[in-house]
Amino acid sequence: MGLKGFTRNFEPLKILSDEQVRKIHMETMGVLQETGVKIEHDRALHLLEKNGCDVDFDENQVQIPPSLAEECLRDCPSSFRIKARESENDLVIGSNRVYFATFPGFQKLDLETWEPYTPSRKEYYELITVLDALPNLHIPIAYPYFGFKGVPRVMNVPECVAGKIRNSSKVQMLSYQKDCEIFNIKMVEVVDRMEAVAAAHVAPPLTIDQKMSKAIFRHIEAGIPIWMSSGGIMGGSHPSTIAGSVVTNNAEQIAEIVLCQLIRKGTRILVQDVAFPQNMRTGAPGFGAIGVALHQSVNSQIWREYGIPSVAGAPGSTSSKKIDFQCGYEKAIGALIAALSGASAIQFHSCIYGEKTAHPVQAILDDDIAGMIGRYIEGVEVSDETLAIDLINKVGPIPGNYLNKEHTRKWWKKEQFVPQATNRMTPTEWVKKEKKDCIDHAKEKMREILETYESKPLTDDQEEAVENVLNEAREYYLEKDIITDKEWKEYEKQLESSSYPYE
């Protein structure tokens, strides 16, 4: 059956009129035809030229006719399955189903000093274990920390992929840098029935760089669906207006789609929006701003019109530097609006600031928010049984009550969402129990998960096959002289440890 996720049982939010949606589409087609996009990859340029695009090979500029763009949009499936290592964790993307994913953080946040640091291998594996255990986290996407101590930088992504495969049976996301997608794909292929989804990031404005183009070809030729993303900064790499940014975003994403569908018609695609307004005082992205939610809402409405699943990629990051009230409200408001607006997936769990910091405690708190949002979008069941007219008439006025009724025992857990870390004690209980807050409860939950939870392990043959691919990657980068002697000496200590690969 796969992971249920949450089902939105009412019409999604629409903040644009039909005419406004059409206008954005027509202006997007105009940008693709008149200005086009830069694509820094010869094979992609020749493929696009062969299929009717005007290509300037000197400038790597491609102008895409509307007829081709619209044909390729129609070639994208509106719903599809992505297989996990275990079938109960398969994703069924599309329709009214909503999944929650992680939002990565480059480093781990120290909860005492609130300063970021590079995690250890053990800490990386612990985060994956927590994510695998959380009931409302469905997709642990790329990284989610960018590597860990003692690993050569070029091996960060393959080591992260291996760590997720070893510690989680949920659907994984693959990333790319310096040809590492070659080895990521092989690791997925050696695990029975497992698929993955591959990241593909546009470089705004209107540019598809060489490394992404190369990775797209490799992933699609391996049959892997694409999780494409445009992360423009409104006022920086995108126009400062939401409407102008959406047009630019659309043009970038549709150019990616054209390339993907020309490589292989019917390629499974999710379209992710990760746009932020620019903080005009600092120049940094405005993580957690309400403009992010507006942009995501418009994006979801546009892509519903195209019939292609969309991802709200930005709600998981905030401008807060610690786990606090600001972090909570910036994440929750953005994620709730994304769920109401029709996103098929929402990047949300574990990140604190930007794409800089993450922590398992934050992921546990986020899981409660995701559960609350999920319960809300599932709506209210109105049936003879839930209306309970016969029971209402039977109980009557005071002193009647419903606490001892079978109907209550049957329905209260279906109707209510019970969070893991939220403080729901009475004030008297709270004083007696050390006045703990939600962060204290989340820390306790993290310790409980790490002490008791076990994901289904790889078989011995699968573990050996994954390690063989990692060894192939190590040899590849050593031969290319990308791993320095200093990096390799430090790395060897881990590889020779009796606790490898888990510590």
PDB file of C-alpha atoms in Angstrom, residues 102-277:
ATOM      1  CA  THR A 102      13.157  16.956   5.833  1.00  0.00           C
ATOM      2  CA  PHE A 103      14.709  20.345   5.162  1.00  0.00           C
ATOM      3  CA  PRO A 104      18.497  19.902   5.350  1.00  0.00           C
ATOM      4  CA  GLY A 105      20.901  21.761   7.600  1.00  0.00           C
ATOM      5  CA  PHE A 106      24.574  21.973   6.711  1.00  0.00           C
ATOM      6  CA  GLN A 107      25.687  21.407  10.324  1.00  0.00           C
ATOM      7  CA  LYS A 108      24.324  20.260  13.670  1.00  0.00           C
ATOM      8  CA  LEU A 109      23.251  22.899  16.209  1.00  0.00           C
ATOM      9  CA  ASP A 110      24.671  22.743  19.733  1.00  0.00           C
ATOM     10  CA  LEU A 111      21.657  23.082  22.045  1.00  0.00           C
ATOM     11  CA  GLU A 112      23.757  24.598  24.856  1.00  0.00           C
ATOM     12  CA  THR A 113      25.677  27.289  22.958  1.00  0.00           C
ATOM     13  CA  TRP A 114      23.348  27.552  19.923  1.00  0.00           C
ATOM     14  CA  GLU A 115      26.406  27.443  17.690  1.00  0.00           C
ATOM     15  CA  PRO A 116      26.707  25.120  14.664  1.00  0.00           C
ATOM     16  CA  TYR A 117      29.335  22.407  14.380  1.00  0.00           C
ATOM     17  CA  THR A 118      30.189  19.534  12.056  1.00  0.00           C
ATOM     18  CA  PRO A 119      28.568  16.361  13.422  1.00  0.00           C
ATOM     19  CA  SER A 120      30.340  13.057  13.953  1.00  0.00           C
ATOM     20  CA  ARG A 121      29.502   9.957  11.940  1.00  0.00           C
ATOM     21  CA  LYS A 122      27.573   8.661  14.983  1.00  0.00           C
ATOM     22  CA  GLU A 123      25.556  11.876  15.216  1.00  0.00           C
ATOM     23  CA  TYR A 124      24.728  11.714  11.507  1.00  0.00           C
ATOM     24  CA  TYR A 125      23.487   8.141  11.851  1.00  0.00           C
ATOM     25  CA  GLU A 126      21.495   9.120  14.948  1.00  0.00           C
ATOM     26  CA  LEU A 127      19.646  11.823  13.022  1.00  0.00           C
ATOM     27  CA  ILE A 128      18.705   9.318  10.315  1.00  0.00           C
ATOM     28  CA  THR A 129      17.473   6.884  12.981  1.00  0.00           C
ATOM     29  CA  VAL A 130      15.260   9.566  14.533  1.00  0.00           C
ATOM     30  CA  LEU A 131      13.881  10.560  11.128  1.00  0.00           C
ATOM     31  CA  ASP A 132      13.106   6.935  10.309  1.00  0.00           C
ATOM     32  CA  ALA A 133      11.192   6.580  13.582  1.00  0.00           C
ATOM     33  CA  LEU A 134       9.028   9.694  13.214  1.00  0.00           C
ATOM     34  CA  PRO A 135       5.501   8.787  12.048  1.00  0.00           C
ATOM     35  CA  ASN A 136       4.800  12.038  10.182  1.00  0.00           C
ATOM     36  CA  LEU A 137       8.142  12.284   8.358  1.00  0.00           C
ATOM     37  CA  HIS A 138       7.861  10.434   5.073  1.00  0.00           C
ATOM     38  CA  ILE A 139      10.900  11.497   3.018  1.00  0.00           C
ATOM     39  CA  PRO A 140      14.404  12.040   4.431  1.00  0.00           C
ATOM     40  CA  ILE A 141      15.743  14.088   1.535  1.00  0.00           C
ATOM     41  CA  ALA A 142      19.324  14.826   0.517  1.00  0.00           C
ATOM     42  CA  TYR A 143      22.022  14.928   3.236  1.00  0.00           C
ATOM     43  CA  PRO A 144      20.269  15.993   5.860  1.00  0.00           C
ATOM     44  CA  TYR A 145      23.567  17.156   7.410  1.00  0.00           C
ATOM     45  CA  PHE A 146      26.113  17.772   4.672  1.00  0.00           C
ATOM     46  CA  GLY A 147      28.491  15.001   5.666  1.00  0.00           C
ATOM     47  CA  PHE A 148      30.272  14.489   8.963  1.00  0.00           C
ATOM     48  CA  LYS A 149      33.706  14.727  10.579  1.00  0.00           C
ATOM     49  CA  GLY A 150      36.614  12.840   9.128  1.00  0.00           C
ATOM     50  CA  VAL A 151      35.133  12.353   5.664  1.00  0.00           C
ATOM     51  CA  PRO A 152      36.749  13.898   2.569  1.00  0.00           C
ATOM     52  CA  ARG A 153      34.499  16.633   1.227  1.00  0.00           C
ATOM     53  CA  VAL A 154      34.028  14.871  -2.113  1.00  0.00           C
ATOM     54  CA  MET A 155      32.765  11.754  -0.284  1.00  0.00           C
ATOM     55  CA  ASN A 156      30.161  13.641   1.760  1.00  0.00           C
ATOM     56  CA  VAL A 157      27.216  12.907  -0.523  1.00  0.00           C
ATOM     57  CA  PRO A 158      27.962   9.183  -1.144  1.00  0.00           C
ATOM     58  CA  GLU A 159      28.574   8.641   2.591  1.00  0.00           C
ATOM     59  CA  CYS A 160      25.288  10.395   3.378  1.00  0.00           C
ATOM     60  CA  VAL A 161      23.409   8.248   0.861  1.00  0.00           C
ATOM     61  CA  ALA A 162      24.935   5.093   2.352  1.00  0.00           C
ATOM     62  CA  GLY A 163      24.024   6.261   5.848  1.00  0.00           C
ATOM     63  CA  LYS A 164      20.397   6.793   4.888  1.00  0.00           C
ATOM     64  CA  ILE A 165      20.156   3.423   3.106  1.00  0.00           C
ATOM     65  CA  ARG A 166      21.625   1.668   6.154  1.00  0.00           C
ATOM     66  CA  ASN A 167      19.493   3.436   8.757  1.00  0.00           C
ATOM     67  CA  SER A 168      16.181   4.125   7.036  1.00  0.00           C
ATOM     68  CA  SER A 169      13.779   2.115   4.924  1.00  0.00           C
ATOM     69  CA  LYS A 170      11.956   5.234   3.699  1.00  0.00           C
ATOM     70  CA  VAL A 171      12.303   6.729   0.200  1.00  0.00           C
ATOM     71  CA  GLN A 172      15.647   8.493  -0.217  1.00  0.00           C
ATOM     72  CA  MET A 173      16.707  11.534  -2.203  1.00  0.00           C
ATOM     73  CA  LEU A 174      19.955  11.538  -4.164  1.00  0.00           C
ATOM     74  CA  SER A 175      22.053  14.635  -4.824  1.00  0.00           C
ATOM     75  CA  TYR A 176      25.040  15.296  -7.069  1.00  0.00           C
ATOM     76  CA  GLN A 177      28.508  16.828  -7.104  1.00  0.00           C
ATOM     77  CA  LYS A 178      31.703  15.849  -8.918  1.00  0.00           C
ATOM     78  CA  ASP A 179      30.134  12.737 -10.511  1.00  0.00           C
ATOM     79  CA  CYS A 180      28.973  11.255  -7.192  1.00  0.00           C
ATOM     80  CA  GLU A 181      25.601  10.486  -8.760  1.00  0.00           C
ATOM     81  CA  ILE A 182      27.316   7.564 -10.511  1.00  0.00           C
ATOM     82  CA  PHE A 183      27.887   5.904  -7.133  1.00  0.00           C
ATOM     83  CA  ASN A 184      24.620   7.042  -5.544  1.00  0.00           C
ATOM     84  CA  ILE A 185      22.682   5.338  -8.344  1.00  0.00           C
ATOM     85  CA  LYS A 186      24.712   2.144  -7.918  1.00  0.00           C
ATOM     86  CA  MET A 187      24.008   2.036  -4.177  1.00  0.00           C
ATOM     87  CA  VAL A 188      20.279   2.310  -4.816  1.00  0.00           C
ATOM     88  CA  GLU A 189      20.428  -0.370  -7.498  1.00  0.00           C
ATOM     89  CA  VAL A 190      22.141  -2.951  -5.273  1.00  0.00           C
ATOM     90  CA  VAL A 191      19.293  -2.818  -2.709  1.00  0.00           C
ATOM     91  CA  ASP A 192      16.326  -4.998  -3.689  1.00  0.00           C
ATOM     92  CA  ARG A 193      13.213  -3.200  -5.026  1.00  0.00           C
ATOM     93  CA  MET A 194      14.507   0.204  -3.887  1.00  0.00           C
ATOM     94  CA  GLU A 195      14.099   3.353  -5.965  1.00  0.00           C
ATOM     95  CA  ALA A 196      14.961   6.906  -4.989  1.00  0.00           C
ATOM     96  CA  VAL A 197      14.230  10.422  -6.149  1.00  0.00           C
ATOM     97  CA  ALA A 198      16.973  12.684  -7.526  1.00  0.00           C
ATOM     98  CA  ALA A 199      17.471  16.373  -6.800  1.00  0.00           C
ATOM     99  CA  ALA A 200      17.969  18.782  -9.717  1.00  0.00           C
ATOM    100  CA  HIS A 201      18.615  22.431  -8.853  1.00  0.00           C
ATOM    101  CA  VAL A 202      18.344  25.282 -11.351  1.00  0.00           C
ATOM    102  CA  ALA A 203      20.814  28.170 -10.973  1.00  0.00           C
ATOM    103  CA  PRO A 204      18.643  31.328 -11.044  1.00  0.00           C
ATOM    104  CA  PRO A 205      18.133  33.338 -13.065  1.00  0.00           C
ATOM    105  CA  LEU A 206      17.291  31.109 -16.024  1.00  0.00           C
ATOM    106  CA  THR A 207      20.354  28.854 -15.989  1.00  0.00           C
ATOM    107  CA  ILE A 208      20.837  25.094 -15.961  1.00  0.00           C
ATOM    108  CA  ASP A 209      24.482  24.426 -15.226  1.00  0.00           C
ATOM    109  CA  GLN A 210      26.665  21.630 -16.520  1.00  0.00           C
ATOM    110  CA  LYS A 211      26.815  19.491 -13.383  1.00  0.00           C
ATOM    111  CA  MET A 212      23.028  19.486 -13.022  1.00  0.00           C
ATOM    112  CA  SER A 213      22.505  18.676 -16.708  1.00  0.00           C
ATOM    113  CA  LYS A 214      24.954  15.787 -16.499  1.00  0.00           C
ATOM    114  CA  ALA A 215      23.246  14.468 -13.360  1.00  0.00           C
ATOM    115  CA  ILE A 216      19.795  14.726 -14.972  1.00  0.00           C
ATOM    116  CA  PHE A 217      20.880  12.530 -17.869  1.00  0.00           C
ATOM    117  CA  ARG A 218      22.369   9.944 -15.509  1.00  0.00           C
ATOM    118  CA  HIS A 219      19.386   9.829 -13.180  1.00  0.00           C
ATOM    119  CA  ILE A 220      16.745   9.681 -15.906  1.00  0.00           C
ATOM    120  CA  GLU A 221      18.623   7.021 -17.855  1.00  0.00           C
ATOM    121  CA  ALA A 222      18.639   4.983 -14.628  1.00  0.00           C
ATOM    122  CA  GLY A 223      14.843   5.379 -14.385  1.00  0.00           C
ATOM    123  CA  ILE A 224      14.963   7.623 -11.306  1.00  0.00           C
ATOM    124  CA  PRO A 225      12.260  10.306 -10.850  1.00  0.00           C
ATOM    125  CA  ILE A 226      13.366  13.936 -10.630  1.00  0.00           C
ATOM    126  CA  TRP A 227      12.680  16.311  -7.717  1.00  0.00           C
ATOM    127  CA  MET A 228      13.463  19.559  -9.514  1.00  0.00           C
ATOM    128  CA  SER A 229      13.977  22.795  -7.689  1.00  0.00           C
ATOM    129  CA  SER A 230      14.340  26.505  -8.316  1.00  0.00           C
ATOM    130  CA  GLY A 231      15.536  28.615  -5.418  1.00  0.00           C
ATOM    131  CA  GLY A 232      15.423  32.204  -6.565  1.00  0.00           C
ATOM    132  CA  ILE A 233      15.883  35.123  -4.170  1.00  0.00           C
ATOM    133  CA  MET A 234      13.224  37.785  -4.760  1.00  0.00           C
ATOM    134  CA  GLY A 235      15.094  41.030  -5.324  1.00  0.00           C
ATOM    135  CA  GLY A 236      18.374  39.206  -6.012  1.00  0.00           C
ATOM    136  CA  SER A 237      18.299  36.367  -8.549  1.00  0.00           C
ATOM    137  CA  HIS A 238      14.545  36.804  -9.174  1.00  0.00           C
ATOM    138  CA  PRO A 239      12.333  39.884  -9.535  1.00  0.00           C
ATOM    139  CA  SER A 240      11.330  41.367  -6.183  1.00  0.00           C
ATOM    140  CA  THR A 241       7.623  40.904  -6.907  1.00  0.00           C
ATOM    141  CA  ILE A 242       5.996  37.556  -6.167  1.00  0.00           C
ATOM    142  CA  ALA A 243       4.284  37.474  -9.569  1.00  0.00           C
ATOM    143  CA  GLY A 244       7.527  38.229 -11.423  1.00  0.00           C
ATOM    144  CA  SER A 245       9.415  35.671  -9.377  1.00  0.00           C
ATOM    145  CA  VAL A 246       6.773  33.037 -10.120  1.00  0.00           C
ATOM    146  CA  VAL A 247       7.117  33.676 -13.873  1.00  0.00           C
ATOM    147  CA  THR A 248      10.904  33.318 -13.637  1.00  0.00           C
ATOM    148  CA  ASN A 249      10.540  30.255 -11.435  1.00  0.00           C
ATOM    149  CA  ASN A 250       8.068  28.740 -13.904  1.00  0.00           C
ATOM    150  CA  ALA A 251      10.338  29.348 -16.877  1.00  0.00           C
ATOM    151  CA  GLU A 252      13.270  27.706 -15.087  1.00  0.00           C
ATOM    152  CA  GLN A 253      11.213  24.690 -14.036  1.00  0.00           C
ATOM    153  CA  ILE A 254       9.538  24.211 -17.407  1.00  0.00           C
ATOM    154  CA  ALA A 255      12.904  24.375 -19.165  1.00  0.00           C
ATOM    155  CA  GLU A 256      14.033  21.549 -16.852  1.00  0.00           C
ATOM    156  CA  ILE A 257      10.876  19.607 -17.655  1.00  0.00           C
ATOM    157  CA  VAL A 258      11.442  19.976 -21.397  1.00  0.00           C
ATOM    158  CA  LEU A 259      14.937  18.559 -21.037  1.00  0.00           C
ATOM    159  CA  CYS A 260      13.738  15.702 -18.800  1.00  0.00           C
ATOM    160  CA  GLN A 261      10.877  14.677 -21.078  1.00  0.00           C
ATOM    161  CA  LEU A 262      13.077  14.811 -24.172  1.00  0.00           C
ATOM    162  CA  ILE A 263      15.554  12.482 -22.466  1.00  0.00           C
ATOM    163  CA  ARG A 264      12.772  10.056 -21.562  1.00  0.00           C
ATOM    164  CA  LYS A 265       9.090  10.719 -22.162  1.00  0.00           C
ATOM    165  CA  GLY A 266       6.957  10.096 -19.100  1.00  0.00           C
ATOM    166  CA  THR A 267       9.735  10.748 -16.588  1.00  0.00           C
ATOM    167  CA  ARG A 268       8.235  11.134 -13.100  1.00  0.00           C
ATOM    168  CA  ILE A 269       8.687  14.690 -11.856  1.00  0.00           C
ATOM    169  CA  LEU A 270       8.003  16.726  -8.738  1.00  0.00           C
ATOM    170  CA  VAL A 271       8.422  20.495  -9.020  1.00  0.00           C
ATOM    171  CA  GLN A 272       9.787  22.235  -5.948  1.00  0.00           C
ATOM    172  CA  ASP A 273       9.567  25.931  -5.099  1.00  0.00           C
ATOM    173  CA  VAL A 274      12.296  27.243  -2.761  1.00  0.00           C
ATOM    174  CA  ALA A 275      12.026  30.997  -3.357  1.00  0.00           C
ATOM    175  CA  PHE A 276      12.728  33.525  -0.594  1.00  0.00           C
ATOM    176  CA  PRO A 277      12.514  37.330  -0.427  1.00  0.00           C
TER     177      PRO A 277
END
